[in-house]
Short mmCIF file of C-alpha atoms and ligand atoms in Angstrom, two decimals:
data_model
loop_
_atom_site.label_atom_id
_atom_site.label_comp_id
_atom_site.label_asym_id
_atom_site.label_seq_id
_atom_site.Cartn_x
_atom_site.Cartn_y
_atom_site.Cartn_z
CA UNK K 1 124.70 109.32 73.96
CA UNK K 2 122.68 107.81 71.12
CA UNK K 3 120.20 109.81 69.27
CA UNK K 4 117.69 108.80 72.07
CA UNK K 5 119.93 110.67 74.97
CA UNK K 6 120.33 107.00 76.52
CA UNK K 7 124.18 105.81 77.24
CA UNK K 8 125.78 104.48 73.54
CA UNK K 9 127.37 101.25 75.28
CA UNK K 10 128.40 100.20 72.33
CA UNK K 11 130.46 103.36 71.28
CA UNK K 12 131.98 103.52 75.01
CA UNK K 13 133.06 99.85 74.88
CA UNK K 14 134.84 100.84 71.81
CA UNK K 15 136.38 104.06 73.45
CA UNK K 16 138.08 102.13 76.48
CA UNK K 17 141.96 101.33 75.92
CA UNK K 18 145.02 100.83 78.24
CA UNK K 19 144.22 104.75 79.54
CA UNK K 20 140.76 104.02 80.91
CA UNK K 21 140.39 103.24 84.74
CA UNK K 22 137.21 103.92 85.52
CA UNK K 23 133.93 104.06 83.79
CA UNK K 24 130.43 105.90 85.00
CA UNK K 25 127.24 104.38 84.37
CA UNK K 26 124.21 106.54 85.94
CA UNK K 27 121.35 104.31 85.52
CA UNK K 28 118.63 105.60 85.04
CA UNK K 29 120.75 109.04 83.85
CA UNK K 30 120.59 112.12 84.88
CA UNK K 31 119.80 114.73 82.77
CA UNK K 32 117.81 112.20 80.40
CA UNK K 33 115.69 110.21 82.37
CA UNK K 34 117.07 107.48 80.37
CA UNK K 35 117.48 103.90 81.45
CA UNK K 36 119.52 101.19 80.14
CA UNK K 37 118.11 97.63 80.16
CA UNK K 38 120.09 94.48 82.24
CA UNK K 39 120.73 92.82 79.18
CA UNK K 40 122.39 95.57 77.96
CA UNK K 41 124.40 96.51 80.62
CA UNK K 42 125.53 92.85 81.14
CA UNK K 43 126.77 92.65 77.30
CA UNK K 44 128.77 96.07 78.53
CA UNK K 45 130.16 94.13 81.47
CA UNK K 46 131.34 91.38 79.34
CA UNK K 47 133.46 93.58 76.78
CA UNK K 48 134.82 95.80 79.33
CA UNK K 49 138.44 93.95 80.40
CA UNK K 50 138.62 92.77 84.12
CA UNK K 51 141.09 95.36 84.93
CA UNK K 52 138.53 98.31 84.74
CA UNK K 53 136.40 99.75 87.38
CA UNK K 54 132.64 100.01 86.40
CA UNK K 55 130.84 103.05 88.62
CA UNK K 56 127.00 102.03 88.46
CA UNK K 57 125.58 105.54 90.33
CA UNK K 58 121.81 104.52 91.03
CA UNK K 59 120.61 107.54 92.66
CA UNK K 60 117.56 107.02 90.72
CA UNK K 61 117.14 103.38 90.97
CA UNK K 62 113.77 103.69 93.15
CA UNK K 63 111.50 105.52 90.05
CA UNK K 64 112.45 102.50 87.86
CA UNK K 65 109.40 101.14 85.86
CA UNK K 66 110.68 97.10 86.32
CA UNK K 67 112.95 95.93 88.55
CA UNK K 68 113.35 92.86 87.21
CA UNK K 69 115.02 94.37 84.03
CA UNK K 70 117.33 95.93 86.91
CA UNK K 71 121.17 95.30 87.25
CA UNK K 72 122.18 97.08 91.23
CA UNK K 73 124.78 95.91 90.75
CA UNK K 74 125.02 93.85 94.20
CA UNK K 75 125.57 90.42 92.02
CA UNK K 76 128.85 91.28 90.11
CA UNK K 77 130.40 92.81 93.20
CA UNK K 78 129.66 89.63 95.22
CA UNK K 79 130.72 87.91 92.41
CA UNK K 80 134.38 89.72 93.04
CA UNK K 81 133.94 91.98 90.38
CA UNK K 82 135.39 95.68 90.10
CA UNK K 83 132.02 97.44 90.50
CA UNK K 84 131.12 100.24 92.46
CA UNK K 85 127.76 100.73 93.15
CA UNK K 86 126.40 104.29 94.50
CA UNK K 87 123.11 105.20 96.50
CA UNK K 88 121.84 107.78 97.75
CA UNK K 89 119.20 109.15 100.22
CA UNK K 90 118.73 112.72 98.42
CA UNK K 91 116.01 111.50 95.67
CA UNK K 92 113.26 109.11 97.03
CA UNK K 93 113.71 109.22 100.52
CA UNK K 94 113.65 113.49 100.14
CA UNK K 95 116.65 113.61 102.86
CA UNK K 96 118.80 115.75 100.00
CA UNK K 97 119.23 118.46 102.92
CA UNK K 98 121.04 116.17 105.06
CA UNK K 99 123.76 114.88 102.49
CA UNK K 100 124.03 111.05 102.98
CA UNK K 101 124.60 108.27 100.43
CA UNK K 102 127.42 106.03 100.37
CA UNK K 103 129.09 103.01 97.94
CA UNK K 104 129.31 99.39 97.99
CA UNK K 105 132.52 97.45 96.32
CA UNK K 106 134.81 94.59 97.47
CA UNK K 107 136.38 95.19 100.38
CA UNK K 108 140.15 95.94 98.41
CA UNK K 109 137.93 99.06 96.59
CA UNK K 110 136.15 100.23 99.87
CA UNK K 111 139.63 100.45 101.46
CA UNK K 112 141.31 102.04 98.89
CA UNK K 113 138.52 104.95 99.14
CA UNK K 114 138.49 105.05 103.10
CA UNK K 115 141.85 106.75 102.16
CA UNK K 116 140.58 109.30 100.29
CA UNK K 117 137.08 109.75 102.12
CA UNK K 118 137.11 112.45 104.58
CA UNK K 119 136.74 111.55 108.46
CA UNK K 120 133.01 111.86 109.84
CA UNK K 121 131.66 112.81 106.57
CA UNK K 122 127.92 112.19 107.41
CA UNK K 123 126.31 113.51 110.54
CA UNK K 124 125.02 111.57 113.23
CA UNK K 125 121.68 112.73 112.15
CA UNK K 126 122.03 112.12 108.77
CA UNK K 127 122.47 108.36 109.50
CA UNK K 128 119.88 108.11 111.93
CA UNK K 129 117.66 109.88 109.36
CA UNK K 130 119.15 107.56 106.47
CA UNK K 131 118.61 104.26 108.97
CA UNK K 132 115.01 105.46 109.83
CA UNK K 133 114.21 105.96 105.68
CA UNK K 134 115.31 101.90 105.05
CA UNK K 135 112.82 100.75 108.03
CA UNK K 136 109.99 102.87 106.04
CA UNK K 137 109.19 101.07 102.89
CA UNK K 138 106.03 102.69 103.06
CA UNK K 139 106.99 106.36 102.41
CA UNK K 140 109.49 105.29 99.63
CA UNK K 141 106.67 103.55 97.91
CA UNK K 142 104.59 106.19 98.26
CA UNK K 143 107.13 108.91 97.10
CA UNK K 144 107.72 106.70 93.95
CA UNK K 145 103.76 106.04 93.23
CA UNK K 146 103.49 110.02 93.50
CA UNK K 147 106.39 110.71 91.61
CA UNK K 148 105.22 108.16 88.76
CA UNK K 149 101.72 109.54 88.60
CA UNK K 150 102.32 113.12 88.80
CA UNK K 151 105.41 112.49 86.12
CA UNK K 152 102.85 110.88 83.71
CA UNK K 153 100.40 113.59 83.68
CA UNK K 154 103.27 116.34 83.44
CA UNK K 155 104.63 114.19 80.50
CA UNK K 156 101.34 115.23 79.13
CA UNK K 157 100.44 118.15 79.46
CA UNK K 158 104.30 119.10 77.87
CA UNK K 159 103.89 116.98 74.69
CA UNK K 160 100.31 118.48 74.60
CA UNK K 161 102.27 121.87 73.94
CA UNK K 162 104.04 120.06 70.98
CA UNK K 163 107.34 119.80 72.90
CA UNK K 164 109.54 117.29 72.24
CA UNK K 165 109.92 115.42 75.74
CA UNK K 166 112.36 112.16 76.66
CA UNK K 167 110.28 109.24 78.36
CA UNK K 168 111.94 109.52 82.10
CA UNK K 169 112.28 106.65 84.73
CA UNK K 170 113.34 109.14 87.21
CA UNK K 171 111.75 112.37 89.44
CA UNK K 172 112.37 114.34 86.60
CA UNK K 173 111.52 115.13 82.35
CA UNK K 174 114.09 116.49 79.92
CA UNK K 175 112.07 118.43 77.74
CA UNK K 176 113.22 120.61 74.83
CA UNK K 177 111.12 123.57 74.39
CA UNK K 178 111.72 124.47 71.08
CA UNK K 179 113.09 128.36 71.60
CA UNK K 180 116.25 129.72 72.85
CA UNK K 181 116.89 128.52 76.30
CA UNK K 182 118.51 130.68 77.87
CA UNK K 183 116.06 133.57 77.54
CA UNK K 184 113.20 131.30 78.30
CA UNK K 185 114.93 130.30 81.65
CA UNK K 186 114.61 133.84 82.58
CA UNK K 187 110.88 134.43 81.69
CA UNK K 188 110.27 131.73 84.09
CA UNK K 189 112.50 132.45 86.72
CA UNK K 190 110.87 135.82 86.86
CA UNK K 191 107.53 133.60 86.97
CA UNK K 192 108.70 132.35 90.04
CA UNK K 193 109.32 128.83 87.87
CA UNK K 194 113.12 127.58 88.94
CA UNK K 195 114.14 124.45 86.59
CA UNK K 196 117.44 123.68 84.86
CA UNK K 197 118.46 124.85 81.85
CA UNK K 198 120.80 121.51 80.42
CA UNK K 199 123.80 123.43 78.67
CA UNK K 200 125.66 122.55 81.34
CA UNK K 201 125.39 118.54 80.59
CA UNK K 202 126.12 119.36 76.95
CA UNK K 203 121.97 119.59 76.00
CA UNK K 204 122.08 123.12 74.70
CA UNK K 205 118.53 122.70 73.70
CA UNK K 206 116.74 121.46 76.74
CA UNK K 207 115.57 121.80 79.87
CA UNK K 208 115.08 119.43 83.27
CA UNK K 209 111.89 119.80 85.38
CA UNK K 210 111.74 118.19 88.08
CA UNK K 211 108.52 116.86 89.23
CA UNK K 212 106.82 117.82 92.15
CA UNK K 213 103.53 118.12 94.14
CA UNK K 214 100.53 118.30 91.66
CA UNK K 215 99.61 122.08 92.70
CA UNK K 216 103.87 123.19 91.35
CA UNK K 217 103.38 121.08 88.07
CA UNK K 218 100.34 123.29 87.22
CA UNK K 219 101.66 126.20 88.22
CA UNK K 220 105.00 125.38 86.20
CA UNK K 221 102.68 124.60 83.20
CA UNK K 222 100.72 127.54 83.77
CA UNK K 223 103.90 130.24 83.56
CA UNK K 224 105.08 127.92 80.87
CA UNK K 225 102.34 128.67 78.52
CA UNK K 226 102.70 131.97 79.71
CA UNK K 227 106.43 132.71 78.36
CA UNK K 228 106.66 130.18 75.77
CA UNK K 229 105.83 132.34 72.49
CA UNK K 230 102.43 131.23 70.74
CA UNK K 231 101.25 128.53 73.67
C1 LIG V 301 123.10 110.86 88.97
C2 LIG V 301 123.21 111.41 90.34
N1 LIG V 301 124.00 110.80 91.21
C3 LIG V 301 124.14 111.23 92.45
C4 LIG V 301 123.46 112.34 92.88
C5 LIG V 301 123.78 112.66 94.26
O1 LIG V 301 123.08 113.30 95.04
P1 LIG V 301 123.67 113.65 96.50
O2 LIG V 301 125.03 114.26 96.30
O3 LIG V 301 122.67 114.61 97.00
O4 LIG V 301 123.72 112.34 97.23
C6 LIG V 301 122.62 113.03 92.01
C7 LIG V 301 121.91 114.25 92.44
O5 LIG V 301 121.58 115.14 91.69
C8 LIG V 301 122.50 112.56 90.71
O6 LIG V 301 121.72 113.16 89.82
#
């Protein structure tokens, strides 16, 4: 990660040598929010040798501010490529409950996973439910309009309190409130307030909120001024 929490391309091109198989790219990235531009992730492409397997997980791809500074993907596996591209239904389309995503590759990369993938791994309602979410444009773009307002106004009212916050292009904000973590986690979880504390992702620091409904981001800011000392 650079100093902005986004992906240091750069530094991971460098890193790769004849150990590396496989390489993650979650665009935008969870914890951060963070989102790496197509031109860089095509100058990535081009460095990385032919051999390699790019992962591109895009759980988050439907809160992205410009699709047309987008890459899915969809081009370098048509294009024969060793890409993997992940999606899933538990973020926009709100069907996290019913576990269903799934990956597109070349056919030689889908095979060699339907030999590790477990048999009847997602329900028969879970892909009628996932099926029904890709006729309904309408919700996603509604989920993502609510998600991008709401987000915005949350951003807000955090760097209002002074806090250090990372712009976000997904349902959530990595925020770093500025006291010991760990002991304001559990202020707020006594609060009722459940959010994620990021030492876990190597962010000691911060925290992930995830944003929700406009009536839970004011009560999350209102037991936030609550615990945090001198807000
Ligand atoms: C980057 C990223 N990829 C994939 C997922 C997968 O979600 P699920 O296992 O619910 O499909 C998540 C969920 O937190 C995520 O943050």
């Amino acid at each position: 990660m650079d100093e902005d929490l986004c992906f240091d391309l750069e530094a991971m091109a460098r890193r790769i040598d004849g150990q590396t198989k496989i390489i993650f790219i979650t665009n935008p990235n969870n914890p951060t929010g963070t989102f790496l531009p197509a031109a860089a992730i095509r100058r990535f492409m081009q460095k990385v040798p032919k051999d390699k397997i790019i992962v591109l997980d895009n759980a988050y791809q439907e809160y992205i501010d410009n699709p047309d500074d987008y890459v899915t993907g969809l081009d370098e596996i048509q294009a024969g490529k060793n890409v993997i591209v992940l999606r899933t239904f538990s973020k926009v389309y709100g069907l996290a409950g019913l576990r269903v995503g799934y990956a597109m590759a070349k056919p030689e990369i889908i095979s060699l996973l339907n030999r590790v993938k477990p048999p009847f791994n997602v329900t028969r309602i879970g892909q009628r439910a996932a099926l029904a979410s890709l006729e309904n444009d309408n919700y996603k773009n509604r989920s993502a309009l609510l998600n991008r307002t709401n987000k915005a106004k949350l951003l807000g009212q955090l760097q209002n309190l002074g806090l250090r916050v990372i712009p976000s292009q997904t349902n959530f904000l990595l925020f770093f409130p500025g006291v010991n973590v760990a002991e304001l986690n559990l202020r707020l979880l006594k609060e009722g307030v459940i959010i994620r504390p990021t030492a876990g992702f190597g962010i000691p620091d911060g925290m992930r909120v995830t944003v929700g409904l406009e009536e839970d981001n004011e009560f999350f800011i209102k037991k936030l001024k609550k615990v945090l000392p001198g807000k």
